[in-house]
Short mmCIF file of N, CA and C in Angstrom, two decimals:
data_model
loop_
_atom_site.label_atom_id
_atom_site.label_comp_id
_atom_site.label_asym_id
_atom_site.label_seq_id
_atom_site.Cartn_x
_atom_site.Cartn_y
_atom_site.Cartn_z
N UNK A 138 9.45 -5.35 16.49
CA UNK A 138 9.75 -6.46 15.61
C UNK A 138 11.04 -6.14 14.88
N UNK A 139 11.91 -6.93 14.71
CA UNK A 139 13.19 -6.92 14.24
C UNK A 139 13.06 -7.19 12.60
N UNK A 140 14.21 -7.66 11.75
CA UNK A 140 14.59 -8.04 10.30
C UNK A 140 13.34 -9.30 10.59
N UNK A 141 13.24 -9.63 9.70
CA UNK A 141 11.93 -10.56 9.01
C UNK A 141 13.31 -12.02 9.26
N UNK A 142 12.51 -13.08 9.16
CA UNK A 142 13.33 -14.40 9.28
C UNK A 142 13.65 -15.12 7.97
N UNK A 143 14.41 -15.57 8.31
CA UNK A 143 15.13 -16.27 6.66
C UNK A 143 14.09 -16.97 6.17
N UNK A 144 13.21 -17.77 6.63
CA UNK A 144 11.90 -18.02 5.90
C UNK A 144 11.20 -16.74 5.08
N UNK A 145 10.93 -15.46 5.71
CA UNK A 145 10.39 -14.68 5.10
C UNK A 145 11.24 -13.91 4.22
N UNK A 146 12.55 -14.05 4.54
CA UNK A 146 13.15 -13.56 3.50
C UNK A 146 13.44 -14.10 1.85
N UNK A 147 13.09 -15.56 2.32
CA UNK A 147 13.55 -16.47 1.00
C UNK A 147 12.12 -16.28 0.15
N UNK A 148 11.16 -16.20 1.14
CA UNK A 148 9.71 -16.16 0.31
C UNK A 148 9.80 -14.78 -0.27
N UNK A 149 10.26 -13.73 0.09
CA UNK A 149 10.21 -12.74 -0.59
C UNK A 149 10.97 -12.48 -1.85
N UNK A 150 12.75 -13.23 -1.61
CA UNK A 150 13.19 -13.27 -2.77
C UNK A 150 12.58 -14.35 -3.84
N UNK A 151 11.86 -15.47 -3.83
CA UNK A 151 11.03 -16.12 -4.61
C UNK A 151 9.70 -15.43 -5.42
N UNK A 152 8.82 -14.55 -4.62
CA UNK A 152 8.25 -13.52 -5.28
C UNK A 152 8.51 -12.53 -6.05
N UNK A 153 9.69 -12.27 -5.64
CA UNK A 153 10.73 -10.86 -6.76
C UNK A 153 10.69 -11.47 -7.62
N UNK A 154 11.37 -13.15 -7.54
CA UNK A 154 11.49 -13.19 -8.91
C UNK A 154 10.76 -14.46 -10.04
N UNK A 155 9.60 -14.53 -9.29
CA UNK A 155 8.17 -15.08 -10.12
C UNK A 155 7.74 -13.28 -10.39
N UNK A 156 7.57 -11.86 -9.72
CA UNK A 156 7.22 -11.03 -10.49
C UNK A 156 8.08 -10.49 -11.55
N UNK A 157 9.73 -10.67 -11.89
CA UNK A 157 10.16 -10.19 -12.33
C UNK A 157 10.13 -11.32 -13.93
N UNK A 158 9.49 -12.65 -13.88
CA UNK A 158 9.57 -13.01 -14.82
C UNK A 158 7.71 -12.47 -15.76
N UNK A 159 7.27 -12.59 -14.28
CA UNK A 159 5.35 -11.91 -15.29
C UNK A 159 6.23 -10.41 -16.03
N UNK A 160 6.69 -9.50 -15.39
CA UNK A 160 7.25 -7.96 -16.17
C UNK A 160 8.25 -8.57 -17.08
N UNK A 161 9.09 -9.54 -17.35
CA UNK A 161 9.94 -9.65 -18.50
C UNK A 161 8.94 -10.36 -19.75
N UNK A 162 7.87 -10.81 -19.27
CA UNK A 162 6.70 -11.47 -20.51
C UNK A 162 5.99 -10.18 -20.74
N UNK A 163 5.49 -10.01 -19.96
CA UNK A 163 4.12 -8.83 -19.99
C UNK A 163 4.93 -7.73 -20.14
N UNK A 164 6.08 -7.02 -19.69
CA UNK A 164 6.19 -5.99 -19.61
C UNK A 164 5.65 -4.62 -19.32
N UNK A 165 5.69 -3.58 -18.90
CA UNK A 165 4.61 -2.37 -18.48
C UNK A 165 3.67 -2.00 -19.33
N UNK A 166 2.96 -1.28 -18.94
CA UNK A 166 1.78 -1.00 -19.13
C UNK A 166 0.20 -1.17 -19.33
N UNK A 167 -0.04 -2.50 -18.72
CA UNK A 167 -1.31 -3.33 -18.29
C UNK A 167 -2.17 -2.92 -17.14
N UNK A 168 -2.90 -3.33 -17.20
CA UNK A 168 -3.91 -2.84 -15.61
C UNK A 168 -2.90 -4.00 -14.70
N UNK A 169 -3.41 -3.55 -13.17
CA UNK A 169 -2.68 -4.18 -12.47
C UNK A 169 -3.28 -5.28 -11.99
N UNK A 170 -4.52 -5.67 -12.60
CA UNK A 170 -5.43 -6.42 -12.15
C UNK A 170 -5.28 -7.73 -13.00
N UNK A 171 -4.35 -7.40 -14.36
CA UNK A 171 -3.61 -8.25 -15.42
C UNK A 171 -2.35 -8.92 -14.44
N UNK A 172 -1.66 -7.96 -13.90
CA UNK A 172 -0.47 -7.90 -13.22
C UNK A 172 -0.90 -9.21 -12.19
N UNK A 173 -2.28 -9.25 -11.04
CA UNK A 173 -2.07 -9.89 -10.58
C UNK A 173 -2.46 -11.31 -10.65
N UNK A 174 -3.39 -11.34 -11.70
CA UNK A 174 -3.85 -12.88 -12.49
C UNK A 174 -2.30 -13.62 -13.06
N UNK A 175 -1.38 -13.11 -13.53
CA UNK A 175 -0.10 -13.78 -14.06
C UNK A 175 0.92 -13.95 -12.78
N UNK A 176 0.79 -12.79 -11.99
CA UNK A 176 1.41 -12.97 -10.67
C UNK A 176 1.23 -14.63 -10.05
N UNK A 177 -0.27 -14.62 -9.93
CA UNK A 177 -0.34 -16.12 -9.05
C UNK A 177 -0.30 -16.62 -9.78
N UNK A 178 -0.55 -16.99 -10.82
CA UNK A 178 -0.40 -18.03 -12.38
C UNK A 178 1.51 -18.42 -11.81
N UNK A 179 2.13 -17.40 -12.11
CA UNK A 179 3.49 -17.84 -11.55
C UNK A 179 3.89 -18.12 -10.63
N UNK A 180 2.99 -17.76 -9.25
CA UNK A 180 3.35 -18.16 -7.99
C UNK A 180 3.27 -20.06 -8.01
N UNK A 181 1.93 -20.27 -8.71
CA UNK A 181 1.08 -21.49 -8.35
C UNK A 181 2.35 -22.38 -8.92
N UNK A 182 2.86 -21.87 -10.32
CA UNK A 182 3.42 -22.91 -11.35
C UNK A 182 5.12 -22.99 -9.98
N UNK A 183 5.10 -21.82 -9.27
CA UNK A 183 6.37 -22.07 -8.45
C UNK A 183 6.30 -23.04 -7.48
N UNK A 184 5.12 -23.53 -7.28
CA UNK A 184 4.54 -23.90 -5.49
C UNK A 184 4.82 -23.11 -4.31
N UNK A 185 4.98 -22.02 -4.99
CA UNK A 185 5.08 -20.50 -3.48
C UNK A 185 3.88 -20.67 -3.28
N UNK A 186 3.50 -20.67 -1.65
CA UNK A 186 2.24 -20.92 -0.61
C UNK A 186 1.85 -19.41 -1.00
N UNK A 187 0.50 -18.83 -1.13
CA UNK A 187 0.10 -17.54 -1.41
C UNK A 187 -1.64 -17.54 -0.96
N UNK A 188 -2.42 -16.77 -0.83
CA UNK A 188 -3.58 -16.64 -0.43
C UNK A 188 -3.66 -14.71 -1.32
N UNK A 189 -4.73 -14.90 -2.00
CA UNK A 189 -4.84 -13.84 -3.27
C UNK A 189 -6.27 -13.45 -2.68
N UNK A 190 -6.11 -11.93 -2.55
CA UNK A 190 -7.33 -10.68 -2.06
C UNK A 190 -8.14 -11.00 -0.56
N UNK A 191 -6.89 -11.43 0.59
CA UNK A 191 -7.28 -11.72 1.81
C UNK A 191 -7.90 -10.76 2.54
N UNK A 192 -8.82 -11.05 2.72
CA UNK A 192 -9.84 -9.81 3.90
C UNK A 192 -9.27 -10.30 5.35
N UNK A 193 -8.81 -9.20 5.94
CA UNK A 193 -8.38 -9.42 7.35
C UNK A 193 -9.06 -7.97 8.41
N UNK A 194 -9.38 -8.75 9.58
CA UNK A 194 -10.28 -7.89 10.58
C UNK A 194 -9.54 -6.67 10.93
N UNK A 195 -9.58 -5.61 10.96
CA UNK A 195 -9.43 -4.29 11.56
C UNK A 195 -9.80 -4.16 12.71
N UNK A 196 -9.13 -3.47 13.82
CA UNK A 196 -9.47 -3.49 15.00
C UNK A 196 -9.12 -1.89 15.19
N UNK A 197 -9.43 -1.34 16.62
CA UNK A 197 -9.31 -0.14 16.99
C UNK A 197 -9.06 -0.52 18.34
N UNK A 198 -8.27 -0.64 19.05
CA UNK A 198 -7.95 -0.86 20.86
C UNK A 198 -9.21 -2.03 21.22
N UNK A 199 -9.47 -3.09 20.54
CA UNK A 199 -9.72 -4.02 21.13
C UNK A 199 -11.33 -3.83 20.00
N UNK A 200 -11.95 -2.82 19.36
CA UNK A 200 -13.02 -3.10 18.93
C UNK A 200 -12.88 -3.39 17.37
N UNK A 201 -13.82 -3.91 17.00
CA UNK A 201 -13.52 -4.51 15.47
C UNK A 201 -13.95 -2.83 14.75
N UNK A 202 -13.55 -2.66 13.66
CA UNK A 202 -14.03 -1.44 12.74
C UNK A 202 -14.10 -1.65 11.74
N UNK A 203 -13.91 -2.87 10.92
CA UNK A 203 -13.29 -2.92 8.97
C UNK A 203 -12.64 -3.86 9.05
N UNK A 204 -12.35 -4.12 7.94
CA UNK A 204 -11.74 -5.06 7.04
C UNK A 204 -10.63 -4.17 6.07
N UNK A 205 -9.59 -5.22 6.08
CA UNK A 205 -8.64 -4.48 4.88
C UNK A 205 -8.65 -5.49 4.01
N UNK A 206 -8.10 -5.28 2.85
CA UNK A 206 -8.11 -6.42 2.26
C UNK A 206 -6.20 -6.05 0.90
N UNK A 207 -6.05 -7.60 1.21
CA UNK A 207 -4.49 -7.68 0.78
C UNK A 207 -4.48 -8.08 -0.43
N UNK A 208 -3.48 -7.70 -1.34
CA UNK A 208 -3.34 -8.14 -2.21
C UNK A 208 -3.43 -9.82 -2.69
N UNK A 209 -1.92 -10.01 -1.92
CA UNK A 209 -1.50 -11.67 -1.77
C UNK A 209 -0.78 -11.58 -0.04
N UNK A 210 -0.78 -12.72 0.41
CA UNK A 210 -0.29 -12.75 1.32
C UNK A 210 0.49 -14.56 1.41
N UNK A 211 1.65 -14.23 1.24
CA UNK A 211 2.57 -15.15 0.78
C UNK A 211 3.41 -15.70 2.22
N UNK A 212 2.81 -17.29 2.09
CA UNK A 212 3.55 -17.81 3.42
C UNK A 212 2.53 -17.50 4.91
N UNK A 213 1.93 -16.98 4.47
CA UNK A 213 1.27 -16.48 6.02
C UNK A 213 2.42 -15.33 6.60
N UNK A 214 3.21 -14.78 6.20
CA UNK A 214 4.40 -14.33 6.41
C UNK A 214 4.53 -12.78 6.21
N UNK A 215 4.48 -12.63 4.79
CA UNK A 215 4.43 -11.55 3.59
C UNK A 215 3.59 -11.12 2.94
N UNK A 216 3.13 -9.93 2.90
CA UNK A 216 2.63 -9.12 2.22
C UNK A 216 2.79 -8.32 1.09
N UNK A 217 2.09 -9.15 -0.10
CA UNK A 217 2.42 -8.30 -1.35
C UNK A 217 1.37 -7.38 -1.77
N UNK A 218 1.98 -5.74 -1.58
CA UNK A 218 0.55 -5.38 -2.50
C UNK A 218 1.54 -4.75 -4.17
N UNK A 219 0.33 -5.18 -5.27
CA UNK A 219 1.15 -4.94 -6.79
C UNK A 219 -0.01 -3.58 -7.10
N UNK A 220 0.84 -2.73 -7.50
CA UNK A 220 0.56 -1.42 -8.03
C UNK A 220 0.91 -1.68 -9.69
N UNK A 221 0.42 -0.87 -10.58
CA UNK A 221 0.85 -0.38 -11.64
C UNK A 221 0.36 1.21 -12.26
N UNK A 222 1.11 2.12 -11.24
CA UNK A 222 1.71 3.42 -11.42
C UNK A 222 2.26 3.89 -12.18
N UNK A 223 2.37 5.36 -11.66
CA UNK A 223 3.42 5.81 -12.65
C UNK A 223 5.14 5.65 -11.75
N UNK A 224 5.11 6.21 -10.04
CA UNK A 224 5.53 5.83 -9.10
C UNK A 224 4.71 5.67 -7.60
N UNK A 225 5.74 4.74 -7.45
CA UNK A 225 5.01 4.23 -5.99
C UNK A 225 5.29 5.45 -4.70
N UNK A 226 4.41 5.86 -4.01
CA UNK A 226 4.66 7.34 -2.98
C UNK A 226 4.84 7.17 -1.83
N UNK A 227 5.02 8.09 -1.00
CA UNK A 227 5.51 7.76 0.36
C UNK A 227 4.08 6.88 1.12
N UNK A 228 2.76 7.68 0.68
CA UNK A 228 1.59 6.81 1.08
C UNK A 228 1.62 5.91 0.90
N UNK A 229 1.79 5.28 -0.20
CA UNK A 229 2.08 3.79 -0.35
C UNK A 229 2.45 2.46 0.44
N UNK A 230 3.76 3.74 0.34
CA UNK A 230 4.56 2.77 2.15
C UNK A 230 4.23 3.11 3.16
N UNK A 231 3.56 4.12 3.51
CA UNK A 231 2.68 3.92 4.66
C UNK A 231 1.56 3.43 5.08
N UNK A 232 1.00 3.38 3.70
CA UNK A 232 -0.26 2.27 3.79
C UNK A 232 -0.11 0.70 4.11
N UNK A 233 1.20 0.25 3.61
CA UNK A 233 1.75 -0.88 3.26
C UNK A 233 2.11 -1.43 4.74
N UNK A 234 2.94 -0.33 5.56
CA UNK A 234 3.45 -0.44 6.94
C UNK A 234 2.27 -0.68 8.01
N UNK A 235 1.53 0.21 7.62
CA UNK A 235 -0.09 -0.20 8.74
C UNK A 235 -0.32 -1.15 8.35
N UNK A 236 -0.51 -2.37 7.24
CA UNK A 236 -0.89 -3.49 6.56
C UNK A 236 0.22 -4.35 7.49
N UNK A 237 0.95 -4.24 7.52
CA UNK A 237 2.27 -5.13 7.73
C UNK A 237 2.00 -4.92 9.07
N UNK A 238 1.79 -4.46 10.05
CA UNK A 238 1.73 -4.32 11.64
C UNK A 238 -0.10 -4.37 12.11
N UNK A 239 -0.44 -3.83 11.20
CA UNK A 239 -1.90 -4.75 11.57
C UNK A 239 -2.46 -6.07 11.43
N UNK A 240 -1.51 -6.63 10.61
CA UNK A 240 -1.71 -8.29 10.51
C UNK A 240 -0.87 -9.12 11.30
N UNK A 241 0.32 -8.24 11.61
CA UNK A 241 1.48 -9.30 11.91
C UNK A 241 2.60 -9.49 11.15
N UNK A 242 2.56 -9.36 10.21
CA UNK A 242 3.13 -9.80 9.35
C UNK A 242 4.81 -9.57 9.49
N UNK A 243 5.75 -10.35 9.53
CA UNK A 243 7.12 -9.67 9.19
C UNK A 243 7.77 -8.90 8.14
N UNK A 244 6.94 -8.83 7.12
CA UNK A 244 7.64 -7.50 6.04
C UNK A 244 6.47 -7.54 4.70
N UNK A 245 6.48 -6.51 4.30
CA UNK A 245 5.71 -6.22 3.22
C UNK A 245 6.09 -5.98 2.15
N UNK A 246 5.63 -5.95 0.94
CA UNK A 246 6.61 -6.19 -0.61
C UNK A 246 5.51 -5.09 -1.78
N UNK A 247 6.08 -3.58 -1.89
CA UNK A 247 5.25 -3.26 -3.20
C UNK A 247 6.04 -3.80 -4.42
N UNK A 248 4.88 -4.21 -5.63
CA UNK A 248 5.45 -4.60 -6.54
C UNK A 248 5.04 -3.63 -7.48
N UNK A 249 5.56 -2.45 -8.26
CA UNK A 249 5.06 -1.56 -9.12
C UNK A 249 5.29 -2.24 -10.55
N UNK A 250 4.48 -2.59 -11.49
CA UNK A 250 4.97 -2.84 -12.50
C UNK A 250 4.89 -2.06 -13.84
N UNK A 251 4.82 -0.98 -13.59
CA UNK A 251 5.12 0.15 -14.71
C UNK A 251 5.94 0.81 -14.28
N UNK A 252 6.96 0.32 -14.90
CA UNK A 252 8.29 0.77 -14.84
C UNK A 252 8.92 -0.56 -15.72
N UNK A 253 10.12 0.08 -16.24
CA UNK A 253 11.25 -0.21 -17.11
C UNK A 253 11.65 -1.66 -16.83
N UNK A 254 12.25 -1.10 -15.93
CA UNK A 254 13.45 -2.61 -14.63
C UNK A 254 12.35 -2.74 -13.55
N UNK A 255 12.00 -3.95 -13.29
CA UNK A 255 11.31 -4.20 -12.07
C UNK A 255 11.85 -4.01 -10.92
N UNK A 256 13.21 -4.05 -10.82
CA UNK A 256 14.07 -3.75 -10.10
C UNK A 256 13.88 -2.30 -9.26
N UNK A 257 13.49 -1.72 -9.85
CA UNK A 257 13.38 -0.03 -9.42
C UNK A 257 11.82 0.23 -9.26
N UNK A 258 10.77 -1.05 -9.17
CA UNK A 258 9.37 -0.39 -8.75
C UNK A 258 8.99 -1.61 -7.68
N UNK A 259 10.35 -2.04 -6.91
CA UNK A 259 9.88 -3.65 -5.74
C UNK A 259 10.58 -2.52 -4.34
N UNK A 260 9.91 -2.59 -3.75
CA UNK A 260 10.19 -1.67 -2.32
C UNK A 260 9.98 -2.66 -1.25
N UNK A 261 10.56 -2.93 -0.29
CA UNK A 261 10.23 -3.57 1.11
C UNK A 261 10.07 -2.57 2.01
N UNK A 262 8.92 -3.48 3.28
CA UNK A 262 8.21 -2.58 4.01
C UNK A 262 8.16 -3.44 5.06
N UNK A 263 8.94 -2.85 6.47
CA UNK A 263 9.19 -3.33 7.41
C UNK A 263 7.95 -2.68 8.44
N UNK A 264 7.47 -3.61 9.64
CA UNK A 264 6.36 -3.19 10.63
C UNK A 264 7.09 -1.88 10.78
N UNK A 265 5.76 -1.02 11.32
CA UNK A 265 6.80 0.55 12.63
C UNK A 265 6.60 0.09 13.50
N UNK A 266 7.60 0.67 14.14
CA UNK A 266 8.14 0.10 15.58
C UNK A 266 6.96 1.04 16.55
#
């Protein structure tokens, strides 16, 4: 799978910045479970298409095993999962990357919101090849 499509790219920059206005109200240090009730509160008031704590089937070479379950999944497209850490770790994005290639998805979005600048806790997460 290549760069994500200008659809998924515009939906992603629309989520940056419906989360970057919940962290300029709320600012850090909330549970993230605060983080994601104002998240869709701002998605909804945007009319960004979103689906909030999606259970999707797990498979293993053709047999079912589990369920994962997503944060938001924006557009049918994107994958947001919102942390509020201290920092976001390499697991993270590797958790994020199996999320993003086990659904399909063209790109994945952590949103950390403990931190300063939101700017420095939003990571993109492309399928592995």
């Amino acid at each position: 799978m290549g760069e994500p499509s200008q659809e998924t790219n515009r939906l992603s920059h629309d989520v940056i910045g419906a989360a970057i206005e919940v962290h300029r109200t709320l600012g850090p240090g909330f549970l993230e479970s605060a983080y994601e009730l104002a998240l869709v509160a701002e998605l909804a008031s945007r009319a960004i298409p979103f689906a909030r704590q999606v259970t999707v089937d797990l498979a293993y070479k053709g047999t079912a095993i589990g369920q994962v379950r997503l944060d938001l999944l924006v557009g049918g497209l994107l994958i947001v999962e919102l942390k509020a850490v201290e920092a976001i770790l390499p697991i993270h994005l590797a958790q994020l990357r199996s999320y993003v290639k086990a659904v399909g998805a063209e790109l994945g979005l952590i949103i950390n919101f403990n931190t300063l600048r939101l700017a420095e806790g939003v990571k993109r997460v492309l399928p592995a090849s």
